[in-house]
């Protein structure tokens, strides 16, 4: 149906996924590929408003089911407005988190169950999902320390999920490992404790084989 390529980045807090995503974006653009970036939650104007509700540290009383539906609401908007059109136009779509986040955070760590996540996925995503998912994996305590240092510097209030217990974040990490064992061809664990340059080498090694079948726009082939 689509001619593009959908890649997602996932991982525990502080694993550096957003930095690596930007690096890959630049690398691919330099090589002439058209790239579209989606950020979840919040890849659209409507999604940004939903993000504010979801991540505001003052919303400690947000119900788990409301949280689940809001993540999918943001995603459904991004699928229609950003991801589907970009794939149809032959772009490489890089998504900073996608449904795997909902599966591990809400489905497993929050305990809502995988089946409800899968059901909502069919409604919200309608078959649009990543070909490859890079999970930036590291020890959760080290990752949280990085994330909290960053949060305190920027003095922002988007910390509702970072503020969850260590046990919650350990469940998230374990769930990513389980997912990778279930879908080894798609979900790849990348050691995020390495130097960022080494992390990027690992990422490129996984992405490279998927680029060959993509046709570059004519101008960039000259
Ligand atoms: P993100 O902006 O990626 O934050 P970070 O860079 O700190 O990881 O994600 C915000 C938070 O939202 C993060 O704690 C993970 C959580 N999240 C979910 O719980 N479910 C979801 O479906 C998504 C997309 C994110």
mmCIF file of N, CA and C and ligand atoms in Angstrom, residues 11-14 17-18 39-41 51 55 67 71 75 96-99 101-103 105-106 147 150 158 161-162 169, ligand 1:
data_model
loop_
_atom_site.group_PDB
_atom_site.id
_atom_site.type_symbol
_atom_site.label_atom_id
_atom_site.label_comp_id
_atom_site.label_asym_id
_atom_site.label_seq_id
_atom_site.Cartn_x
_atom_site.Cartn_y
_atom_site.Cartn_z
ATOM 1 N N UNK A 11 12.133 2.973 24.252
ATOM 2 C CA UNK A 11 13.090 2.714 25.312
ATOM 3 C C UNK A 11 12.708 3.305 26.649
ATOM 4 N N UNK A 12 13.519 2.952 27.632
ATOM 5 C CA UNK A 12 13.318 3.448 28.995
ATOM 6 C C UNK A 12 13.712 4.924 29.049
ATOM 7 N N UNK A 13 13.306 5.579 30.118
ATOM 8 C CA UNK A 13 13.613 7.009 30.285
ATOM 9 C C UNK A 13 15.133 7.215 30.262
ATOM 10 N N UNK A 14 15.549 8.275 29.616
ATOM 11 C CA UNK A 14 16.961 8.652 29.655
ATOM 12 C C UNK A 14 17.874 7.809 28.780
ATOM 13 N N UNK A 17 16.986 8.143 23.200
ATOM 14 C CA UNK A 17 16.359 7.806 21.908
ATOM 15 C C UNK A 17 16.110 9.038 21.049
ATOM 16 N N UNK A 18 15.712 10.160 21.670
ATOM 17 C CA UNK A 18 15.404 11.345 20.858
ATOM 18 C C UNK A 18 16.670 11.877 20.186
ATOM 19 N N UNK A 39 6.475 12.619 16.741
ATOM 20 C CA UNK A 39 6.798 12.492 18.166
ATOM 21 C C UNK A 39 5.539 12.112 18.938
ATOM 22 N N UNK A 40 5.662 11.075 19.772
ATOM 23 C CA UNK A 40 4.482 10.633 20.524
ATOM 24 C C UNK A 40 4.721 10.715 22.032
ATOM 25 N N UNK A 41 3.742 11.183 22.770
ATOM 26 C CA UNK A 41 2.549 11.824 22.249
ATOM 27 C C UNK A 41 2.879 13.233 21.780
ATOM 28 N N UNK A 51 -0.745 15.855 24.701
ATOM 29 C CA UNK A 51 0.499 15.609 25.442
ATOM 30 C C UNK A 51 0.518 16.389 26.757
ATOM 31 N N UNK A 55 1.188 14.474 30.319
ATOM 32 C CA UNK A 55 2.485 14.498 31.010
ATOM 33 C C UNK A 55 2.562 15.512 32.155
ATOM 34 N N UNK A 67 -5.814 7.649 30.482
ATOM 35 C CA UNK A 67 -4.436 7.777 29.993
ATOM 36 C C UNK A 67 -4.235 6.935 28.717
ATOM 37 N N UNK A 71 -3.361 8.448 24.877
ATOM 38 C CA UNK A 71 -2.189 8.086 24.060
ATOM 39 C C UNK A 71 -2.650 7.635 22.670
ATOM 40 N N UNK A 75 -2.177 9.314 18.860
ATOM 41 C CA UNK A 75 -1.610 8.470 17.786
ATOM 42 C C UNK A 75 -2.535 8.419 16.574
ATOM 43 N N UNK A 96 9.269 8.864 17.284
ATOM 44 C CA UNK A 96 9.797 8.845 18.648
ATOM 45 C C UNK A 96 8.686 8.264 19.519
ATOM 46 N N UNK A 97 8.739 6.956 19.742
ATOM 47 C CA UNK A 97 7.723 6.126 20.398
ATOM 48 C C UNK A 97 6.535 5.886 19.468
ATOM 49 N N UNK A 98 5.862 4.743 19.726
ATOM 50 C CA UNK A 98 4.636 4.389 19.003
ATOM 51 C C UNK A 98 3.895 3.365 19.871
ATOM 52 N N UNK A 99 3.125 2.464 19.267
ATOM 53 C CA UNK A 99 2.247 1.591 20.066
ATOM 54 C C UNK A 99 3.004 0.694 21.049
ATOM 55 N N UNK A 101 5.200 1.549 23.062
ATOM 56 C CA UNK A 101 5.226 2.275 24.339
ATOM 57 C C UNK A 101 3.940 2.029 25.120
ATOM 58 N N UNK A 102 2.822 2.075 24.415
ATOM 59 C CA UNK A 102 1.534 1.872 25.095
ATOM 60 C C UNK A 102 1.449 0.449 25.633
ATOM 61 N N UNK A 103 1.995 -0.479 24.834
ATOM 62 C CA UNK A 103 1.978 -1.873 25.267
ATOM 63 C C UNK A 103 2.780 -2.058 26.560
ATOM 64 N N UNK A 105 4.114 0.424 28.733
ATOM 65 C CA UNK A 105 3.790 1.325 29.860
ATOM 66 C C UNK A 105 2.371 1.080 30.398
ATOM 67 N N UNK A 106 1.366 1.145 29.483
ATOM 68 C CA UNK A 106 -0.016 1.009 29.961
ATOM 69 C C UNK A 106 -0.418 -0.467 30.060
ATOM 70 N N UNK A 147 17.509 11.269 32.955
ATOM 71 C CA UNK A 147 16.262 11.977 32.623
ATOM 72 C C UNK A 147 15.971 13.055 33.666
ATOM 73 N N UNK A 150 18.184 16.063 33.272
ATOM 74 C CA UNK A 150 17.700 16.858 32.139
ATOM 75 C C UNK A 150 16.450 17.653 32.540
ATOM 76 N N UNK A 158 6.737 18.217 32.552
ATOM 77 C CA UNK A 158 6.255 17.019 31.847
ATOM 78 C C UNK A 158 6.848 15.758 32.468
ATOM 79 N N UNK A 161 5.118 10.718 34.142
ATOM 80 C CA UNK A 161 5.508 9.309 34.012
ATOM 81 C C UNK A 161 6.924 9.056 34.510
ATOM 82 N N UNK A 162 7.804 10.060 34.348
ATOM 83 C CA UNK A 162 9.163 9.897 34.901
ATOM 84 C C UNK A 162 9.075 9.693 36.423
ATOM 85 N N UNK A 169 9.321 1.352 36.253
ATOM 86 C CA UNK A 169 10.268 1.468 35.129
ATOM 87 C C UNK A 169 10.988 0.144 34.864
HETATM 88 P P1 LIG B 1 8.772 10.922 25.823
HETATM 89 O O1 LIG B 1 8.354 12.278 25.403
HETATM 90 O O2 LIG B 1 9.343 10.005 24.814
HETATM 91 O O3 LIG B 1 9.684 11.098 27.083
HETATM 92 P P2 LIG B 1 11.153 10.589 27.369
HETATM 93 O O4 LIG B 1 11.997 11.208 26.310
HETATM 94 O O5 LIG B 1 11.385 11.112 28.752
HETATM 95 O O6 LIG B 1 11.107 9.104 27.319
HETATM 96 O O7 LIG B 1 7.514 10.154 26.426
HETATM 97 C C1 LIG B 1 6.808 10.729 27.457
HETATM 98 C C2 LIG B 1 6.353 9.705 28.449
HETATM 99 O O8 LIG B 1 5.158 9.087 27.991
HETATM 100 C C3 LIG B 1 7.348 8.598 28.720
HETATM 101 O O9 LIG B 1 7.412 8.440 30.133
HETATM 102 C C4 LIG B 1 6.705 7.377 28.122
HETATM 103 C C5 LIG B 1 5.247 7.676 28.188
HETATM 104 N N1 LIG B 1 4.400 7.014 27.180
HETATM 105 C C6 LIG B 1 3.454 6.079 27.596
HETATM 106 O O10 LIG B 1 3.336 5.793 28.796
HETATM 107 N N2 LIG B 1 2.645 5.490 26.663
HETATM 108 C C7 LIG B 1 2.719 5.804 25.338
HETATM 109 O O11 LIG B 1 1.955 5.256 24.509
HETATM 110 C C8 LIG B 1 3.712 6.781 24.918
HETATM 111 C C9 LIG B 1 3.817 7.162 23.472
HETATM 112 C C10 LIG B 1 4.519 7.363 25.872
#
